[in-house]
Amino acid sequence: MKNNLLIIVAALLLFSCGSDTSSKGILVENIDALNKAIKEATPGSEIVLKNGVWNDVQIKFFGNGTENQKITLRAETPGEVFIQGQSDLKLGGEYLVVDGLYFTNGASPSESVVQFFINKDTVANNSRVTNCVIKDFNKAQRNMSDLWVLFKGRHNQLDHCYITGKTNRGPTVRINLAGNQSIKNYHEINNNHFGPRPPKGGPSGETIQLGTSSTSMVPSHTLVSNNFFERCNGEVEVISSKTNFNEFRNNVFFKSEGSLVTRHGNYCIVDGNYFIGDDASPYVGGVRLIGTGHWVTNNYFYNLKGETFRAPLAVMNGIRRPAINRYIQVTDVVVAYNTWINCTSPWQFGVGSNVDQKNVLPASEIRSERPIRTILANNIISNSTGDKLPIVRHDSVDGIDFNSNVINNQGVPFNGVEGLVEKDFSLTELEENIYIPSSDLSDIVPHSGFEFEQITNDLFGNSRIENNAIGATNGVGGAKPTIMDLSQYGPVWYDSTPNNGESKTHSVSTSEELVAAITNSENGDIIQLTSDTYDISSSIKINKRLIVSSKDSTKKAKILYKGNTGTPLFEMNPKGELKLKSISLMGNSENFAFATLKENMSNHYKLDVVDSEIMNFDFVLKAYKFSFSELIKFDSSVIKNCNNGLELSGEDDDKGDYNAENIYITNTEFDIVKKNVIDYYRGGYDESTVGGSLIVKGCTFTNSGVGEENGILLNTYGIINVDLSNNIFKNNKVKQVARLWGAKNNTHSDNVIENSGELVVEQNLPLKLMY
């Protein structure tokens, strides 16, 4: 009897464990089992995805849990369930939780990767996506639009996720407010790590967009808090708030080339955020204000170099009687208890004023309405090097009141305002990037405006009620905020620090070895050429980060490309980064030195050519439509006897897109380049797009442009940032060396022009409006 009892107990234990190897919930191994488990789920159910790759799965997670008994869909082990291929996840119902999934090596087949609705009638409420990663989950081309997280419904949450690498059109995260079931939503986006988003090369590259223009007058009440935005460079707006009553609290914007923008909608709170800049970038911004009733308090701005739309504080001009998708006048805004440390021209007012462009823009686009009924009080500016323009007036500031503000400008004179006092004070470094006044500036009595008593705490959470002081931090001292401790953001299981490993050098002496080394090398490797000449007959794919160089820089190795007409020697693929050093490339006058893929450029590429020669090609660089380069550099090189130079004008739809973000051409000789010497185009006028950038310095252009149909040697139409300086233009058969856009950041200086036409500056170029 005892033995029989033991057998029965053992059998029951075996039975109870056989259908579920997880510690809790039902374990599913394929999409059919998952769909069955979802269909049968009840409040308190936990569905566990088995570790491994889930390829081409479209998950519809529907259920109705309760506040105390949620329905959970989670990874068996967080980070070990890989959602790949053509996959997406849709949530619908009540009190759902998704936990621990890793989206990579794929793209959504629909409008979003993760969305809080299944269809227009089935939205998610009180649901949560947590502890997940979405990485490089891009559609095949950057013109293909999607969202990576799309909110509908009410009271949903995205938290402790890591999201990085979006390159295609569309914000990374969007709050959708169309329909009564999605307004007054009280969504939360908190404790996420938004990793690098590279420049998109045009509009619609925000990291977070709260609503759209069509719903900009409705209340949202979304809270964005305690997130880390790392190098979110998709476009000029890192966050675009387009609804009412949103709050942005305690976030860190780290070296992100854009701003937090109250683009549409009103009554936002921007409190306790950190904006950390980069000496190497002139594009890192702070807060840009449009609209009514915003409060900007207790924020810290450090080392920001952005201008106008990316200024540390940009207070914009509005349009008289604007359409719903245009700029509303700034009214009834409070900017109080903030600190700017070592920021270039930190306060800029009347940003976007464009009355001088009334001859080329319709009246509905003229931003003439300057800020009114706006208060700047109790703020601190401190510059270790004096700034001649700490305040920039793009228009009158007569509608702004300044009270109890202090600046230490190291004695450098500037055009100030009443209510901004110059004072010498020192700073204490609390931790990396964080400086606070060494004294409490107690002799400056804080201004007490309407409802200022509601600002009860400072940047660090210290009380302002009994002991108050100006600036983001209430006096001196306080615990370190440790904002760079990345463990506070994103999933605990994911390490966002890149592991580049050690690069290897591959010495190659034959053409076969060269091709094999590039094909088999790892990211970051060096290919060293030891022979004089290499014959290559077909394109070499570049899909990783590589350096190709001659062993002896004084004796450039020659690569002779004999490939077919219209094919490139180096084919730039998504994520391809090539640095060419001390190499001589020679073509057959019908093929290309470098070209992108004609389609499916799902990610960016980079090209860096140093001390090299490029001769006898049809195109030096051919960038096809929808391709994009974050960086193109030619330095101390020779480009000679080519039909075309750098052709970066494939984006001809006039939608504000362009083919490269930054182009640097320095100390390089162009000789007998028939056309498209540098052809860099951006069509479509969108006032909030501020790229691309072209620098041409110390170069020589001779005997070029003879085949240029428009008679312009360097074509830069629509590009915002252009600098042509210290160049020589000699014997180029063109009407114009360049046609620069004077109203934008197009400049020229110290160029020598002989028998090469004119260098023309046209203040206002006529561009097609995109709206």
PDB file of C-alpha atoms in Angstrom, residues 396-573:
ATOM      1  CA  SER A 396      11.189  92.276 -30.005  1.00  0.00           C
ATOM      2  CA  VAL A 397      11.016  90.902 -26.442  1.00  0.00           C
ATOM      3  CA  ASP A 398       8.547  93.529 -25.230  1.00  0.00           C
ATOM      4  CA  GLY A 399       5.973  90.874 -24.372  1.00  0.00           C
ATOM      5  CA  ILE A 400       8.297  89.068 -21.918  1.00  0.00           C
ATOM      6  CA  ASP A 401       8.817  89.973 -18.253  1.00  0.00           C
ATOM      7  CA  PHE A 402      12.212  89.194 -16.687  1.00  0.00           C
ATOM      8  CA  ASN A 403      12.461  88.973 -12.901  1.00  0.00           C
ATOM      9  CA  SER A 404      15.226  87.921 -10.466  1.00  0.00           C
ATOM     10  CA  ASN A 405      17.460  86.261 -13.083  1.00  0.00           C
ATOM     11  CA  VAL A 406      21.261  86.157 -12.676  1.00  0.00           C
ATOM     12  CA  ILE A 407      24.099  85.760 -15.173  1.00  0.00           C
ATOM     13  CA  ASN A 408      27.842  85.315 -14.687  1.00  0.00           C
ATOM     14  CA  ASN A 409      29.241  86.313 -18.081  1.00  0.00           C
ATOM     15  CA  GLN A 410      32.832  86.796 -16.941  1.00  0.00           C
ATOM     16  CA  GLY A 411      32.544  90.548 -17.450  1.00  0.00           C
ATOM     17  CA  VAL A 412      31.937  90.305 -21.194  1.00  0.00           C
ATOM     18  CA  PRO A 413      29.452  93.038 -22.165  1.00  0.00           C
ATOM     19  CA  PHE A 414      26.176  92.131 -23.862  1.00  0.00           C
ATOM     20  CA  ASN A 415      22.781  93.619 -24.626  1.00  0.00           C
ATOM     21  CA  GLY A 416      20.855  92.687 -21.489  1.00  0.00           C
ATOM     22  CA  VAL A 417      17.352  93.144 -20.163  1.00  0.00           C
ATOM     23  CA  GLU A 418      15.921  94.551 -16.983  1.00  0.00           C
ATOM     24  CA  GLY A 419      15.469  91.657 -14.579  1.00  0.00           C
ATOM     25  CA  LEU A 420      18.736  89.905 -15.518  1.00  0.00           C
ATOM     26  CA  VAL A 421      21.474  90.847 -13.044  1.00  0.00           C
ATOM     27  CA  GLU A 422      25.173  90.361 -13.737  1.00  0.00           C
ATOM     28  CA  LYS A 423      26.943  88.735 -10.794  1.00  0.00           C
ATOM     29  CA  ASP A 424      30.265  87.000 -10.237  1.00  0.00           C
ATOM     30  CA  PHE A 425      29.863  83.588  -8.611  1.00  0.00           C
ATOM     31  CA  SER A 426      31.655  80.257  -8.771  1.00  0.00           C
ATOM     32  CA  LEU A 427      30.477  76.723  -9.442  1.00  0.00           C
ATOM     33  CA  THR A 428      31.068  73.354  -7.798  1.00  0.00           C
ATOM     34  CA  GLU A 429      31.192  70.148  -9.845  1.00  0.00           C
ATOM     35  CA  LEU A 430      28.804  67.751  -8.136  1.00  0.00           C
ATOM     36  CA  GLU A 431      29.411  64.935 -10.612  1.00  0.00           C
ATOM     37  CA  GLU A 432      30.267  64.609 -14.300  1.00  0.00           C
ATOM     38  CA  ASN A 433      28.333  67.237 -16.305  1.00  0.00           C
ATOM     39  CA  ILE A 434      26.567  68.580 -13.175  1.00  0.00           C
ATOM     40  CA  TYR A 435      27.600  71.949 -11.711  1.00  0.00           C
ATOM     41  CA  ILE A 436      25.849  73.923  -8.995  1.00  0.00           C
ATOM     42  CA  PRO A 437      26.576  77.376  -7.534  1.00  0.00           C
ATOM     43  CA  SER A 438      29.171  77.312  -4.765  1.00  0.00           C
ATOM     44  CA  SER A 439      27.103  79.895  -2.891  1.00  0.00           C
ATOM     45  CA  ASP A 440      23.341  80.035  -2.507  1.00  0.00           C
ATOM     46  CA  LEU A 441      22.959  83.474  -4.169  1.00  0.00           C
ATOM     47  CA  SER A 442      20.769  84.334  -1.187  1.00  0.00           C
ATOM     48  CA  ASP A 443      21.079  88.041  -1.907  1.00  0.00           C
ATOM     49  CA  ILE A 444      18.840  87.544  -4.954  1.00  0.00           C
ATOM     50  CA  VAL A 445      15.256  87.388  -3.706  1.00  0.00           C
ATOM     51  CA  PRO A 446      13.266  84.927  -5.826  1.00  0.00           C
ATOM     52  CA  HIS A 447      10.386  86.426  -7.726  1.00  0.00           C
ATOM     53  CA  SER A 448       7.020  85.211  -6.459  1.00  0.00           C
ATOM     54  CA  GLY A 449       4.637  85.109  -9.390  1.00  0.00           C
ATOM     55  CA  PHE A 450       1.134  83.749  -9.738  1.00  0.00           C
ATOM     56  CA  GLU A 451       1.044  80.090  -8.584  1.00  0.00           C
ATOM     57  CA  PHE A 452       4.822  80.041  -8.066  1.00  0.00           C
ATOM     58  CA  GLU A 453       4.087  78.507  -4.654  1.00  0.00           C
ATOM     59  CA  GLN A 454       3.177  75.335  -6.554  1.00  0.00           C
ATOM     60  CA  ILE A 455       6.851  74.898  -7.479  1.00  0.00           C
ATOM     61  CA  THR A 456       7.490  73.041  -4.238  1.00  0.00           C
ATOM     62  CA  ASN A 457      10.712  71.162  -5.050  1.00  0.00           C
ATOM     63  CA  ASP A 458      13.925  71.733  -6.955  1.00  0.00           C
ATOM     64  CA  LEU A 459      15.775  69.641  -9.549  1.00  0.00           C
ATOM     65  CA  PHE A 460      17.063  67.233  -6.890  1.00  0.00           C
ATOM     66  CA  GLY A 461      13.738  66.965  -5.071  1.00  0.00           C
ATOM     67  CA  ASN A 462      14.705  69.321  -2.235  1.00  0.00           C
ATOM     68  CA  SER A 463      11.904  71.403  -0.752  1.00  0.00           C
ATOM     69  CA  ARG A 464      11.527  75.044  -1.788  1.00  0.00           C
ATOM     70  CA  ILE A 465       8.842  75.813   0.768  1.00  0.00           C
ATOM     71  CA  GLU A 466      10.950  76.930   3.736  1.00  0.00           C
ATOM     72  CA  ASN A 467      14.283  77.709   2.099  1.00  0.00           C
ATOM     73  CA  ASN A 468      14.125  78.874  -1.485  1.00  0.00           C
ATOM     74  CA  ALA A 469      16.766  80.087  -3.953  1.00  0.00           C
ATOM     75  CA  ILE A 470      16.977  80.871  -7.649  1.00  0.00           C
ATOM     76  CA  GLY A 471      18.169  78.349 -10.227  1.00  0.00           C
ATOM     77  CA  ALA A 472      17.341  74.683 -10.766  1.00  0.00           C
ATOM     78  CA  THR A 473      18.964  73.641  -7.494  1.00  0.00           C
ATOM     79  CA  ASN A 474      17.797  75.137  -4.241  1.00  0.00           C
ATOM     80  CA  GLY A 475      20.996  76.529  -2.798  1.00  0.00           C
ATOM     81  CA  VAL A 476      24.226  74.514  -2.423  1.00  0.00           C
ATOM     82  CA  GLY A 477      24.945  70.896  -1.605  1.00  0.00           C
ATOM     83  CA  GLY A 478      22.685  67.940  -2.043  1.00  0.00           C
ATOM     84  CA  ALA A 479      23.125  64.303  -3.011  1.00  0.00           C
ATOM     85  CA  LYS A 480      24.541  63.437  -6.406  1.00  0.00           C
ATOM     86  CA  PRO A 481      21.763  62.745  -8.908  1.00  0.00           C
ATOM     87  CA  THR A 482      23.776  59.953 -10.654  1.00  0.00           C
ATOM     88  CA  ILE A 483      21.946  60.585 -13.907  1.00  0.00           C
ATOM     89  CA  MET A 484      24.570  58.617 -15.878  1.00  0.00           C
ATOM     90  CA  ASP A 485      23.894  55.410 -13.984  1.00  0.00           C
ATOM     91  CA  LEU A 486      22.278  53.582 -16.896  1.00  0.00           C
ATOM     92  CA  SER A 487      20.972  50.797 -14.658  1.00  0.00           C
ATOM     93  CA  GLN A 488      18.081  53.136 -13.849  1.00  0.00           C
ATOM     94  CA  TYR A 489      16.808  52.940 -17.405  1.00  0.00           C
ATOM     95  CA  GLY A 490      15.782  50.067 -19.639  1.00  0.00           C
ATOM     96  CA  PRO A 491      15.740  46.325 -18.923  1.00  0.00           C
ATOM     97  CA  VAL A 492      18.019  45.020 -16.199  1.00  0.00           C
ATOM     98  CA  TRP A 493      19.014  42.099 -18.433  1.00  0.00           C
ATOM     99  CA  TYR A 494      20.246  44.172 -21.394  1.00  0.00           C
ATOM    100  CA  ASP A 495      23.710  45.757 -21.632  1.00  0.00           C
ATOM    101  CA  SER A 496      23.462  48.775 -23.934  1.00  0.00           C
ATOM    102  CA  THR A 497      27.220  49.383 -23.908  1.00  0.00           C
ATOM    103  CA  PRO A 498      28.596  48.426 -27.344  1.00  0.00           C
ATOM    104  CA  ASN A 499      31.241  45.731 -27.392  1.00  0.00           C
ATOM    105  CA  ASN A 500      33.470  46.633 -30.319  1.00  0.00           C
ATOM    106  CA  GLY A 501      36.105  44.029 -29.506  1.00  0.00           C
ATOM    107  CA  GLU A 502      39.678  44.236 -30.758  1.00  0.00           C
ATOM    108  CA  SER A 503      40.309  45.058 -34.387  1.00  0.00           C
ATOM    109  CA  LYS A 504      42.543  42.795 -36.460  1.00  0.00           C
ATOM    110  CA  THR A 505      44.848  43.734 -39.305  1.00  0.00           C
ATOM    111  CA  HIS A 506      44.724  41.574 -42.437  1.00  0.00           C
ATOM    112  CA  SER A 507      47.711  41.983 -44.775  1.00  0.00           C
ATOM    113  CA  VAL A 508      46.803  41.115 -48.370  1.00  0.00           C
ATOM    114  CA  SER A 509      49.057  40.863 -51.418  1.00  0.00           C
ATOM    115  CA  THR A 510      46.686  39.565 -54.103  1.00  0.00           C
ATOM    116  CA  SER A 511      43.309  40.560 -55.473  1.00  0.00           C
ATOM    117  CA  GLU A 512      41.786  37.315 -54.209  1.00  0.00           C
ATOM    118  CA  GLU A 513      43.140  37.915 -50.727  1.00  0.00           C
ATOM    119  CA  LEU A 514      41.737  41.465 -50.742  1.00  0.00           C
ATOM    120  CA  VAL A 515      38.223  40.310 -51.604  1.00  0.00           C
ATOM    121  CA  ALA A 516      38.371  37.414 -49.135  1.00  0.00           C
ATOM    122  CA  ALA A 517      39.693  39.612 -46.319  1.00  0.00           C
ATOM    123  CA  ILE A 518      36.904  42.168 -46.732  1.00  0.00           C
ATOM    124  CA  THR A 519      34.281  39.430 -46.944  1.00  0.00           C
ATOM    125  CA  ASN A 520      35.489  37.501 -43.900  1.00  0.00           C
ATOM    126  CA  SER A 521      36.672  40.344 -41.656  1.00  0.00           C
ATOM    127  CA  GLU A 522      34.940  41.487 -38.491  1.00  0.00           C
ATOM    128  CA  ASN A 523      33.565  44.886 -37.629  1.00  0.00           C
ATOM    129  CA  GLY A 524      36.423  47.353 -37.104  1.00  0.00           C
ATOM    130  CA  ASP A 525      39.140  45.346 -38.860  1.00  0.00           C
ATOM    131  CA  ILE A 526      41.933  46.863 -40.954  1.00  0.00           C
ATOM    132  CA  ILE A 527      42.760  45.593 -44.447  1.00  0.00           C
ATOM    133  CA  GLN A 528      46.354  46.459 -45.292  1.00  0.00           C
ATOM    134  CA  LEU A 529      47.482  46.384 -48.930  1.00  0.00           C
ATOM    135  CA  THR A 530      51.109  45.257 -49.356  1.00  0.00           C
ATOM    136  CA  SER A 531      51.366  44.971 -53.169  1.00  0.00           C
ATOM    137  CA  ASP A 532      51.420  47.626 -55.873  1.00  0.00           C
ATOM    138  CA  THR A 533      48.350  46.670 -57.911  1.00  0.00           C
ATOM    139  CA  TYR A 534      45.078  44.788 -57.420  1.00  0.00           C
ATOM    140  CA  ASP A 535      42.699  43.904 -60.263  1.00  0.00           C
ATOM    141  CA  ILE A 536      39.049  43.697 -59.233  1.00  0.00           C
ATOM    142  CA  SER A 537      36.359  42.562 -61.681  1.00  0.00           C
ATOM    143  CA  SER A 538      33.165  42.676 -59.573  1.00  0.00           C
ATOM    144  CA  SER A 539      31.745  44.831 -56.783  1.00  0.00           C
ATOM    145  CA  ILE A 540      32.991  44.425 -53.223  1.00  0.00           C
ATOM    146  CA  LYS A 541      30.235  44.552 -50.612  1.00  0.00           C
ATOM    147  CA  ILE A 542      30.816  46.843 -47.619  1.00  0.00           C
ATOM    148  CA  ASN A 543      28.380  45.932 -44.826  1.00  0.00           C
ATOM    149  CA  LYS A 544      30.553  46.479 -41.743  1.00  0.00           C
ATOM    150  CA  ARG A 545      33.035  49.000 -40.365  1.00  0.00           C
ATOM    151  CA  LEU A 546      36.403  48.619 -42.149  1.00  0.00           C
ATOM    152  CA  ILE A 547      39.632  50.470 -42.881  1.00  0.00           C
ATOM    153  CA  VAL A 548      41.385  49.735 -46.180  1.00  0.00           C
ATOM    154  CA  SER A 549      44.858  51.268 -46.431  1.00  0.00           C
ATOM    155  CA  SER A 550      48.224  50.953 -48.114  1.00  0.00           C
ATOM    156  CA  LYS A 551      51.006  49.542 -45.978  1.00  0.00           C
ATOM    157  CA  ASP A 552      53.272  52.361 -47.164  1.00  0.00           C
ATOM    158  CA  SER A 553      51.368  55.635 -47.391  1.00  0.00           C
ATOM    159  CA  THR A 554      54.063  57.120 -49.642  1.00  0.00           C
ATOM    160  CA  LYS A 555      53.450  54.393 -52.260  1.00  0.00           C
ATOM    161  CA  LYS A 556      49.723  54.213 -52.837  1.00  0.00           C
ATOM    162  CA  ALA A 557      48.487  50.772 -53.755  1.00  0.00           C
ATOM    163  CA  LYS A 558      46.413  50.771 -56.957  1.00  0.00           C
ATOM    164  CA  ILE A 559      43.036  49.095 -57.229  1.00  0.00           C
ATOM    165  CA  LEU A 560      42.016  48.755 -60.883  1.00  0.00           C
ATOM    166  CA  TYR A 561      38.279  48.178 -61.211  1.00  0.00           C
ATOM    167  CA  LYS A 562      37.226  46.372 -64.388  1.00  0.00           C
ATOM    168  CA  GLY A 563      33.625  45.724 -63.414  1.00  0.00           C
ATOM    169  CA  ASN A 564      30.603  46.163 -65.654  1.00  0.00           C
ATOM    170  CA  THR A 565      29.119  49.493 -66.666  1.00  0.00           C
ATOM    171  CA  GLY A 566      27.112  51.085 -63.851  1.00  0.00           C
ATOM    172  CA  THR A 567      28.525  48.855 -61.108  1.00  0.00           C
ATOM    173  CA  PRO A 568      30.571  50.157 -58.156  1.00  0.00           C
ATOM    174  CA  LEU A 569      33.950  48.996 -56.963  1.00  0.00           C
ATOM    175  CA  PHE A 570      32.716  49.399 -53.392  1.00  0.00           C
ATOM    176  CA  GLU A 571      29.020  48.681 -52.886  1.00  0.00           C
ATOM    177  CA  MET A 572      27.841  50.468 -49.737  1.00  0.00           C
ATOM    178  CA  ASN A 573      25.306  48.320 -47.888  1.00  0.00           C
TER     179      ASN A 573
END
